[in-house]
Amino acid sequence: MTTGSISSSCRFADYFVICGLDIESGLEPDELSGKHLFSWVAAVRTRENFEQSPLRRTFKSKVLAHYPENVEWNPFDQDAVGMLCMPKGLSFRTQTDNRDPQFHSFIITREDGSRTYGFALTFFEEVTSKQICSAMQTLYHMHNAEQYDILHMPPQGPSSDSEPHPSDFSRLQRFNSYDIGRDTLYVSKCICLIAPMAFPQACRQFLEQLHCAATSAQPPPLPLESYVYNILYEVPLPPAGRSLKFSGVYGPVVCQRPGTAELPLFDFPLAEVFVLLGVENMLQLFTCALLEIQILLYSQHYERLMTVAETITALMFPFQWQHVYVPILPASLLHFLDAPVPYLMGLHSNGQQDRTKLELPQEANLCFVDIDNHFIELPEDLPQFPNKLEFIQEISEVLSAFGVSAEGNLSGIDGHGKLQTFQTADLASDKRNGNLASSAFDSYLLRENETIARLQALVRKTGISLDKVSLIAVGIDRFPKVQCDDEGLKVHQLNVQMREVFTNRFAQMFADYEVFVIQPNQDKESWFTNRDQMQNFDKASFLSDQPEPYLPFLSHFLETQMFASFIDSKILCHDDEDKEHTLRVFDLRVEKIRMLHVRTPTLRSSMYQRCTNIEEAMKAIDIRMSKIDHTAVHPHLLDMKIGQGRYEPGFFPCLQADVLATPPTSNKWAKRSAPAQWRRKDRQKQHTEHLYLDNDLREKYIQEARNLGTTIRQPKLSNLSPSVIAQANWKFVEGLLKECRNKTKRMLVEKMGREAVELGHGEVSITGVEENTLIASLCDLLERIWSHGLQVKQGKSSLWSHLLHYQENSEKKEATSSSISRPGDNSDRRKSDAGCNMPPLKISMIDDMRHIQNISEIKTDVGKARAWVRLSMEKKLLSRHLKQLLSDHELTKKLYKRYAFLRCDEEKEQFLYHLLSFCAVDYFCFTNVFTTIMIPYHVWVIPSKKLGGSMFTANPWVCVSGELAETGVLQVPKNTLEITFECQNLGKLTTVQMGHDNAGLYAKWLVECVMVRNEITGHAYKFPCGRWLGKGVDDGSLERVLVGELVSSADSDERPCRTPPMQQSPSMMRRFTTIPPNKLNTGQIQEGVGEAINSIVKHFHKPEKERGSLTVLLCGEYGLVWALEQVFQNGFRSPRLFKNVFIWDFLEKAQVYFDSAQQSPEARVENCQSRFNHFCRFMHAISSNPRNIGKDGKFQMLVCLGARDHLLHHWIALLADCPITVQMYEDTALLRDRSLVNSLIRVLQTLQEFNIMLEPSLIKGIGL
């Protein structure tokens, strides 16, 4: 059908712009465009200066005209359009230089997140102004004189040659050869369309046809104003799910728009990105974007920068990039690379500079992409995308089906063969920037069209030049009058197939995401107000359902702003009618996956599922492109005065503004006169579908839901005054402070966990992958803070560089100082447990740095900085160390500019205050990560003060065990009772085995406790004992296994810190600490057993990597051993005077009874023989153990073995029925109450479903 009026609410293009040389203002050097980020050595003597001849310099360009003057719903931003149309400014050429037209697109992002697209064609026109030519000639004379003086400069060194090198003169002559009388001077000019949606292929065809018409010798069928007027006012945007054809100068232009159930509009050549970068590099770049890592694209072709950036953001559907997005960074905005926020920017290269000389403000968390050289630099510790190998295979198969070779090299776009199946011939022949060289294009068309070749040969015989006339033939043949050729169709097909494959990955990974969305229980207004304090997604539960290989990536991704915004959108859209387009399309695909794979909603599998939605998407494309749905009004003659519309051939003119300023006046244009505010709202609503913008009802959400980095979506191009730049930097400072506040709060809440909320304090709720993710995120934030406002970039880690400067200054002061203490160190000493006489640990930032420098496993500066941060957090000194680092104000002023975050005193103090909150919890982020390094430990054995071991004659020993390893037996000098040793990282310490050899006359020893300290992290563990070691005293033990607890290093009241995995809930401790053990009633004993069992059950219901120490739950204070000890002590008959009776004595008597009972006929009849046998076998094994662990130690070992083999409930039943129990227990004892015993058995039976693994130190010497 043909549309005579625009039915859509928005037209195809808003503005037509012409940029170029303003003859009146003349040549103005563009100093900003000439700047780059490279440091050149020996500036004046290097031969690179020969390249900076006047023809190689850049000059300021101007917006010469734009039509119409202004559009109410899209105000014209002259500065932004001027910068992005010609980012390098004006360029000059002569007749000997390449002057091929170059096409590129760009994007302008407004503060509200809305986008406008620009499509620019840059070409060269002859300079007719004698003033400009004379100015260029003068510049050359001055340049040549300067170069001549440099070449004849006297030698600087004794060995330098005073005569210039002959090649210098040849280079000078070659590059400085402009002669106003001999050469023709050309200058760049640009024509541009500003449009609300991205149709780069259609805009490119239109601009190329328009340029061809303006520069040909033959006038076009209609004045240029007719075609421009047509696309501005009479060509609508294609409706959703429809195709549109409109007229160019020489042929039709076709574009299409996806339907409401399809993926959003994307018209850039996606395959070109895979050809340029390769599939694996592309996937790594994609991973960086998803994790909101800073990304810098680098190319000498503007269109490649834009294509790669748009491709990355399109492939991450349904998620949206939330931070700074500048695919083409103008030279005047290079300071924006200093932004300490996530960004995706494109930086132009001149094709000659070396990457190693590129000085970037910070590279610790940067992904650098050299597009032209198909090279990518990744940040350290980048997690792999889930199912990476299978994903690469599926992508490669799609590309292969279209004949695309994507190995990360340029050969794929040099030859016609490899991309012929999906790109037009002009794109395939371009070896530079996807633009067709006119000479190559001429020859290609003349080879393919014999008729034109014969006509051209015939006309040449008449003596007429066809140099420019041939462009008409080119234009006519180049734009065939067909609806859509096969190549164009295949471009669309490949795009949609590839995007469906990527979308399918997210649909598979997040198929059950709705289950974990936490819906608010208040109104939207309250939700907006408190959004920062609320959790909108159950991340811990979601991660616990995921396959193990997915966790490193997903734990990082769930922390990103794009994921948070996606979930926010889900919360705001309760009904399908309210859903925005992005969410609606994604949920449809998720629903299809659920229908294809019927399974439990939370059941997850790492099996790779290929995309099944391709055929449906391809069918929709085929239908639209095979039959055009709408045809726009054809260009027509306008009401122009006589003489208007005629221009000099070969030059693109400024058009008639009065004609192009007046839109049609019929009723169909009534909507155009609506108020600007209404138009802006309508524009946002229309953009909702394809530009990912929220509608009016969510306008407040747009402003409040975006966190750090989104306050500046793109730098303002209209005002680059120092005050505006300072304001932008101030926003960065505020954003960094806000991010620090949110991050520290999140880490503290996650660390304390649910039990901390319910009980005041408790076990760690997260460890492993998620904790590592949060700490890595904090390290990235610190790197961004330390890279903001740097004077000079030094090394890839700004934080480590600052630390090294501080260390160097401190060591210089130390060398010149006569003081004993190092000036660079903080000589304070941290208090230790006062009751244990541990010498205080010196607090020294420099020593901590030296510890890190001595770790050979860490190779890079970024790794060292992260290790130092982890160590400081584990020692609870991060805020203190950073405050000390920043106390050297002279060093900070030397390294940082005035606007830097670290020089904003108030914000800096708040930042350090937020970090101080980490002292409230215990982290093991250094110990758990660097598991293979050597660590020094110090052990103190502390005897009882009352009956101290001053006369002790035996030789003591210890064996320290941790979660990672144990030391083996270490002899302790009996005169000092302390020892320092170095061994591989033991992890968090769990037990200490201690004993002595029973040598000498007085081999009895009352030990209060054992203290062990990690001399690097400062973590000190207390292993309480309070028992005798010696024959004939206490239970006769020469060896004991002590279970440890972490002690607070900041307090002197011996208060243990409960953050690491310790005992079960602290509420029970408070109940029992005031009651002597032998005074507990049966109800309290039952409660104690229940608490102990409950702690073990909760331990096993956590993910394996998040579990603490099971040894503490079994043998620690108020653990299972203690609870069963209370059971057996309850109602125990009073022993005779001066003789202690232990539980083990009762168990030995019971063993004797069971040994004899096994032979009785009753045992066989009642099938009790196997239970008797089990109990007696374990008792015999423990009794015959060569270790002298005492009677209580044997009881502990029996309980541990019974828990491991799920026999405790059987043994309780046997002992309750044993006649020995009647002899040794009162009638009121718990073991003689059948109902209480049955209740105890039921509680112990809950342990049967768990696989209890015992620490080797608990059962050493037992072969069962």
Tab-separated table of N, CA and C in Angstrom, residues 1036-1141:
chain	number	residue	atom	x	y	z
A	1036	GLY	N	43.674	-38.738	83.636
A	1036	GLY	CA	44.870	-39.478	83.244
A	1036	GLY	C	45.346	-39.204	81.838
A	1037	SER	N	44.945	-38.112	81.248
A	1037	SER	CA	45.288	-37.829	79.855
A	1037	SER	C	46.671	-37.201	79.740
A	1038	LEU	N	47.468	-37.691	78.774
A	1038	LEU	CA	48.730	-37.036	78.418
A	1038	LEU	C	48.587	-36.200	77.142
A	1039	GLU	N	47.416	-36.204	76.572
A	1039	GLU	CA	47.216	-35.543	75.275
A	1039	GLU	C	45.762	-35.097	75.190
A	1040	ARG	N	45.548	-33.902	74.702
A	1040	ARG	CA	44.173	-33.416	74.546
A	1040	ARG	C	44.005	-32.756	73.172
A	1041	VAL	N	42.797	-32.853	72.633
A	1041	VAL	CA	42.424	-32.149	71.396
A	1041	VAL	C	41.592	-30.936	71.796
A	1042	LEU	N	42.099	-29.749	71.521
A	1042	LEU	CA	41.436	-28.503	71.913
A	1042	LEU	C	40.785	-27.871	70.687
A	1043	VAL	N	39.582	-27.401	70.859
A	1043	VAL	CA	38.844	-26.744	69.769
A	1043	VAL	C	38.933	-25.244	69.965
A	1044	GLY	N	39.271	-24.529	68.878
A	1044	GLY	CA	39.593	-23.108	69.009
A	1044	GLY	C	38.462	-22.171	68.668
A	1045	GLU	N	38.648	-20.946	69.062
A	1045	GLU	CA	37.746	-19.859	68.700
A	1045	GLU	C	38.587	-18.621	68.414
A	1046	LEU	N	38.117	-17.835	67.467
A	1046	LEU	CA	38.816	-16.601	67.113
A	1046	LEU	C	38.562	-15.566	68.189
A	1047	VAL	N	39.611	-14.914	68.661
A	1047	VAL	CA	39.444	-13.890	69.688
A	1047	VAL	C	39.574	-12.520	69.047
A	1048	SER	N	38.847	-11.588	69.595
A	1048	SER	CA	38.894	-10.230	69.084
A	1048	SER	C	40.241	-9.613	69.408
A	1049	SER	N	40.832	-8.988	68.417
A	1049	SER	CA	42.142	-8.365	68.622
A	1049	SER	C	42.019	-6.954	69.152
A	1050	ALA	N	40.806	-6.422	69.150
A	1050	ALA	CA	40.646	-5.020	69.554
A	1050	ALA	C	40.204	-4.879	71.001
A	1051	ASP	N	39.654	-5.961	71.562
A	1051	ASP	CA	39.134	-5.864	72.927
A	1051	ASP	C	40.043	-6.604	73.893
A	1052	SER	N	40.027	-6.199	75.111
A	1052	SER	CA	40.869	-6.836	76.131
A	1052	SER	C	40.052	-7.627	77.130
A	1053	ASP	N	38.764	-7.826	76.838
A	1053	ASP	CA	37.922	-8.537	77.797
A	1053	ASP	C	37.739	-9.995	77.426
A	1054	GLU	N	38.586	-10.492	76.565
A	1054	GLU	CA	38.565	-11.884	76.135
A	1054	GLU	C	37.230	-12.267	75.504
A	1055	ARG	N	36.528	-11.304	74.957
A	1055	ARG	CA	35.241	-11.605	74.338
A	1055	ARG	C	35.470	-12.216	72.966
A	1056	PRO	N	35.027	-13.449	72.749
A	1056	PRO	CA	35.256	-14.066	71.433
A	1056	PRO	C	34.405	-13.418	70.370
A	1057	CYS	N	34.935	-13.365	69.184
A	1057	CYS	CA	34.186	-12.829	68.042
A	1057	CYS	C	33.392	-13.959	67.410
A	1058	ARG	N	32.130	-13.746	67.137
A	1058	ARG	CA	31.257	-14.823	66.677
A	1058	ARG	C	31.047	-14.807	65.172
A	1059	THR	N	31.767	-13.981	64.459
A	1059	THR	CA	31.518	-13.926	63.017
A	1059	THR	C	31.922	-15.192	62.279
A	1060	PRO	N	33.118	-15.769	62.556
A	1060	PRO	CA	33.448	-17.010	61.857
A	1060	PRO	C	32.592	-18.152	62.375
A	1061	PRO	N	32.568	-19.270	61.663
A	1061	PRO	CA	31.716	-20.384	62.083
A	1061	PRO	C	32.119	-20.885	63.458
A	1062	MET	N	31.266	-20.611	64.414
A	1062	MET	CA	31.569	-20.991	65.795
A	1062	MET	C	30.480	-21.926	66.295
A	1063	GLN	N	30.053	-21.725	67.533
A	1063	GLN	CA	29.021	-22.548	68.114
A	1063	GLN	C	27.684	-22.235	67.448
A	1064	GLN	N	26.668	-22.982	67.891
A	1064	GLN	CA	25.359	-22.704	67.337
A	1064	GLN	C	24.856	-21.378	67.894
A	1065	SER	N	23.587	-21.204	68.026
A	1065	SER	CA	23.071	-19.884	68.330
A	1065	SER	C	23.569	-19.394	69.678
A	1066	PRO	N	23.899	-18.112	69.778
A	1066	PRO	CA	24.421	-17.559	71.032
A	1066	PRO	C	23.363	-17.481	72.123
A	1067	SER	N	22.092	-17.582	71.754
A	1067	SER	CA	21.049	-17.491	72.780
A	1067	SER	C	21.194	-18.609	73.803
A	1068	MET	N	21.611	-19.787	73.348
A	1068	MET	CA	21.774	-20.907	74.260
A	1068	MET	C	22.926	-20.667	75.222
A	1069	MET	N	23.982	-20.056	74.723
A	1069	MET	CA	25.117	-19.773	75.588
A	1069	MET	C	24.691	-18.874	76.739
A	1070	ARG	N	23.869	-17.880	76.417
A	1070	ARG	CA	23.446	-16.965	77.472
A	1070	ARG	C	22.623	-17.700	78.532
A	1071	ARG	N	21.850	-18.704	78.106
A	1071	ARG	CA	21.016	-19.432	79.054
A	1071	ARG	C	21.851	-20.323	79.973
A	1072	PHE	N	22.916	-20.922	79.435
A	1072	PHE	CA	23.626	-21.952	80.174
A	1072	PHE	C	24.850	-21.441	80.924
A	1073	THR	N	25.358	-20.292	80.514
A	1073	THR	CA	26.585	-19.835	81.165
A	1073	THR	C	26.364	-19.487	82.634
A	1074	THR	N	25.139	-19.188	83.012
A	1074	THR	CA	24.863	-18.829	84.410
A	1074	THR	C	24.484	-20.035	85.253
A	1075	ILE	N	24.392	-21.219	84.651
A	1075	ILE	CA	23.976	-22.423	85.375
A	1075	ILE	C	25.133	-23.414	85.398
A	1076	PRO	N	25.543	-23.905	86.551
A	1076	PRO	CA	26.594	-24.944	86.585
A	1076	PRO	C	26.139	-26.167	85.806
A	1077	PRO	N	27.047	-26.839	85.100
A	1077	PRO	CA	26.668	-27.962	84.244
A	1077	PRO	C	25.916	-29.054	84.976
A	1078	ASN	N	26.340	-29.365	86.218
A	1078	ASN	CA	25.677	-30.480	86.913
A	1078	ASN	C	24.343	-30.074	87.526
A	1079	LYS	N	23.917	-28.826	87.356
A	1079	LYS	CA	22.645	-28.371	87.891
A	1079	LYS	C	21.569	-28.217	86.811
A	1080	LEU	N	21.876	-28.546	85.557
A	1080	LEU	CA	20.885	-28.423	84.484
A	1080	LEU	C	19.782	-29.447	84.682
A	1081	ASN	N	18.523	-29.014	84.538
A	1081	ASN	CA	17.425	-29.965	84.627
A	1081	ASN	C	17.220	-30.645	83.284
A	1082	THR	N	16.329	-31.635	83.273
A	1082	THR	CA	16.150	-32.418	82.043
A	1082	THR	C	15.630	-31.560	80.884
A	1083	GLY	N	14.791	-30.589	81.178
A	1083	GLY	CA	14.291	-29.717	80.105
A	1083	GLY	C	15.403	-28.920	79.463
A	1084	GLN	N	16.293	-28.366	80.277
A	1084	GLN	CA	17.426	-27.608	79.736
A	1084	GLN	C	18.383	-28.517	78.969
A	1085	ILE	N	18.555	-29.746	79.452
A	1085	ILE	CA	19.437	-30.682	78.738
A	1085	ILE	C	18.841	-31.014	77.376
A	1086	GLN	N	17.530	-31.270	77.328
A	1086	GLN	CA	16.887	-31.546	76.039
A	1086	GLN	C	17.032	-30.364	75.087
A	1087	GLU	N	16.860	-29.186	75.629
A	1087	GLU	CA	16.998	-28.001	74.794
A	1087	GLU	C	18.430	-27.868	74.270
A	1088	GLY	N	19.415	-28.189	75.150
A	1088	GLY	CA	20.809	-28.130	74.715
A	1088	GLY	C	21.103	-29.120	73.607
A	1089	VAL	N	20.564	-30.349	73.720
A	1089	VAL	CA	20.762	-31.338	72.656
A	1089	VAL	C	20.104	-30.864	71.368
A	1090	GLY	N	18.885	-30.329	71.490
A	1090	GLY	CA	18.185	-29.841	70.295
A	1090	GLY	C	18.933	-28.727	69.594
A	1091	GLU	N	19.490	-27.807	70.387
A	1091	GLU	CA	20.259	-26.696	69.795
A	1091	GLU	C	21.499	-27.230	69.076
A	1092	ALA	N	22.183	-28.181	69.694
A	1092	ALA	CA	23.395	-28.735	69.091
A	1092	ALA	C	23.077	-29.461	67.781
A	1093	ILE	N	21.999	-30.278	67.796
A	1093	ILE	CA	21.608	-30.991	66.578
A	1093	ILE	C	21.139	-30.000	65.507
A	1094	ASN	N	20.400	-28.991	65.920
A	1094	ASN	CA	19.888	-27.998	64.973
A	1094	ASN	C	21.027	-27.263	64.273
A	1095	SER	N	22.090	-26.976	65.003
A	1095	SER	CA	23.239	-26.297	64.389
A	1095	SER	C	23.884	-27.169	63.314
A	1096	ILE	N	23.964	-28.472	63.574
A	1096	ILE	CA	24.548	-29.385	62.582
A	1096	ILE	C	23.647	-29.484	61.356
A	1097	VAL	N	22.337	-29.534	61.576
A	1097	VAL	CA	21.390	-29.599	60.451
A	1097	VAL	C	21.517	-28.352	59.582
A	1098	LYS	N	21.570	-27.187	60.217
A	1098	LYS	CA	21.712	-25.941	59.450
A	1098	LYS	C	23.042	-25.907	58.701
A	1099	HIS	N	24.052	-26.458	59.309
A	1099	HIS	CA	25.367	-26.519	58.654
A	1099	HIS	C	25.267	-27.244	57.314
A	1100	PHE	N	24.570	-28.362	57.281
A	1100	PHE	CA	24.497	-29.149	56.053
A	1100	PHE	C	23.474	-28.601	55.058
A	1101	HIS	N	22.605	-27.736	55.490
A	1101	HIS	CA	21.645	-27.156	54.558
A	1101	HIS	C	22.203	-25.931	53.844
A	1102	LYS	N	23.400	-25.538	54.199
A	1102	LYS	CA	24.056	-24.447	53.469
A	1102	LYS	C	24.797	-25.025	52.274
A	1103	PRO	N	25.025	-24.198	51.235
A	1103	PRO	CA	25.887	-24.661	50.146
A	1103	PRO	C	27.256	-25.060	50.687
A	1104	GLU	N	27.870	-26.035	50.047
A	1104	GLU	CA	29.095	-26.621	50.593
A	1104	GLU	C	30.174	-25.576	50.835
A	1105	LYS	N	30.278	-24.587	49.930
A	1105	LYS	CA	31.346	-23.591	50.072
A	1105	LYS	C	31.048	-22.578	51.164
A	1106	GLU	N	29.826	-22.590	51.677
A	1106	GLU	CA	29.462	-21.607	52.694
A	1106	GLU	C	29.436	-22.209	54.093
A	1107	ARG	N	29.799	-23.477	54.234
A	1107	ARG	CA	29.767	-24.121	55.538
A	1107	ARG	C	30.994	-23.749	56.361
A	1108	GLY	N	30.802	-23.672	57.653
A	1108	GLY	CA	31.921	-23.389	58.530
A	1108	GLY	C	32.563	-24.679	59.015
A	1109	SER	N	33.074	-24.636	60.217
A	1109	SER	CA	33.787	-25.787	60.771
A	1109	SER	C	32.805	-26.709	61.495
A	1110	LEU	N	32.736	-27.958	61.046
A	1110	LEU	CA	31.892	-28.950	61.711
A	1110	LEU	C	32.501	-29.379	63.043
A	1111	THR	N	33.809	-29.317	63.165
A	1111	THR	CA	34.478	-29.694	64.417
A	1111	THR	C	33.984	-28.861	65.584
A	1112	VAL	N	33.786	-27.568	65.356
A	1112	VAL	CA	33.295	-26.692	66.416
A	1112	VAL	C	31.897	-27.115	66.842
A	1113	LEU	N	31.058	-27.499	65.879
A	1113	LEU	CA	29.687	-27.895	66.199
A	1113	LEU	C	29.636	-29.225	66.932
A	1114	LEU	N	30.648	-30.055	66.713
A	1114	LEU	CA	30.684	-31.348	67.394
A	1114	LEU	C	31.347	-31.253	68.766
A	1115	CYS	N	32.530	-30.640	68.801
A	1115	CYS	CA	33.358	-30.704	70.011
A	1115	CYS	C	33.528	-29.367	70.708
A	1116	GLY	N	33.056	-28.300	70.112
A	1116	GLY	CA	33.234	-26.996	70.708
A	1116	GLY	C	32.306	-26.774	71.888
A	1117	GLU	N	32.394	-25.584	72.439
A	1117	GLU	CA	31.559	-25.227	73.584
A	1117	GLU	C	30.093	-25.307	73.177
A	1118	TYR	N	29.296	-26.029	73.965
A	1118	TYR	CA	27.874	-26.232	73.709
A	1118	TYR	C	27.625	-26.978	72.398
A	1119	GLY	N	28.613	-27.798	72.003
A	1119	GLY	CA	28.425	-28.627	70.821
A	1119	GLY	C	27.768	-29.953	71.187
A	1120	LEU	N	27.779	-30.895	70.247
A	1120	LEU	CA	27.090	-32.171	70.445
A	1120	LEU	C	27.723	-32.982	71.575
A	1121	VAL	N	29.064	-32.989	71.651
A	1121	VAL	CA	29.738	-33.736	72.720
A	1121	VAL	C	29.336	-33.183	74.078
A	1122	TRP	N	29.335	-31.870	74.207
A	1122	TRP	CA	28.931	-31.250	75.482
A	1122	TRP	C	27.489	-31.605	75.820
A	1123	ALA	N	26.597	-31.568	74.827
A	1123	ALA	CA	25.184	-31.840	75.082
A	1123	ALA	C	24.974	-33.279	75.567
A	1124	LEU	N	25.632	-34.251	74.909
A	1124	LEU	CA	25.480	-35.651	75.344
A	1124	LEU	C	26.166	-35.896	76.679
A	1125	GLU	N	27.188	-35.126	76.962
A	1125	GLU	CA	27.841	-35.228	78.273
A	1125	GLU	C	26.857	-34.843	79.372
A	1126	GLN	N	26.028	-33.818	79.136
A	1126	GLN	CA	25.009	-33.432	80.112
A	1126	GLN	C	23.961	-34.524	80.259
A	1127	VAL	N	23.665	-35.226	79.165
A	1127	VAL	CA	22.700	-36.324	79.226
A	1127	VAL	C	23.214	-37.425	80.146
A	1128	PHE	N	24.473	-37.813	79.978
A	1128	PHE	CA	25.021	-38.926	80.771
A	1128	PHE	C	25.349	-38.513	82.208
A	1129	GLN	N	25.573	-37.233	82.432
A	1129	GLN	CA	25.868	-36.794	83.798
A	1129	GLN	C	24.607	-36.601	84.633
A	1130	ASN	N	23.479	-36.441	83.968
A	1130	ASN	CA	22.234	-36.200	84.688
A	1130	ASN	C	21.840	-37.455	85.492
A	1131	GLY	N	21.741	-37.335	86.811
A	1131	GLY	CA	21.325	-38.448	87.677
A	1131	GLY	C	22.407	-39.465	87.943
A	1132	PHE	N	23.646	-39.135	87.572
A	1132	PHE	CA	24.767	-40.042	87.838
A	1132	PHE	C	24.929	-40.168	89.350
A	1133	ARG	N	25.002	-41.420	89.872
A	1133	ARG	CA	25.105	-41.599	91.325
A	1133	ARG	C	26.402	-40.979	91.852
A	1134	SER	N	26.336	-40.390	93.020
A	1134	SER	CA	27.490	-39.705	93.616
A	1134	SER	C	28.631	-40.675	93.826
A	1135	PRO	N	29.823	-40.318	93.395
A	1135	PRO	CA	30.973	-41.226	93.562
A	1135	PRO	C	31.415	-41.290	95.016
A	1136	ARG	N	32.196	-42.316	95.322
A	1136	ARG	CA	32.733	-42.428	96.673
A	1136	ARG	C	33.745	-41.311	96.932
A	1137	LEU	N	34.024	-41.099	98.153
A	1137	LEU	CA	34.915	-40.017	98.550
A	1137	LEU	C	36.292	-40.201	97.919
A	1138	PHE	N	36.885	-39.103	97.485
A	1138	PHE	CA	38.229	-39.042	96.909
A	1138	PHE	C	38.384	-39.881	95.635
A	1139	LYS	N	37.291	-40.228	94.987
A	1139	LYS	CA	37.424	-40.991	93.741
A	1139	LYS	C	36.470	-40.414	92.698
A	1140	ASN	N	37.015	-40.008	91.546
A	1140	ASN	CA	36.199	-39.495	90.458
A	1140	ASN	C	35.718	-40.640	89.580
A	1141	VAL	N	34.471	-40.593	89.222
A	1141	VAL	CA	33.908	-41.569	88.289
A	1141	VAL	C	33.527	-40.812	87.029
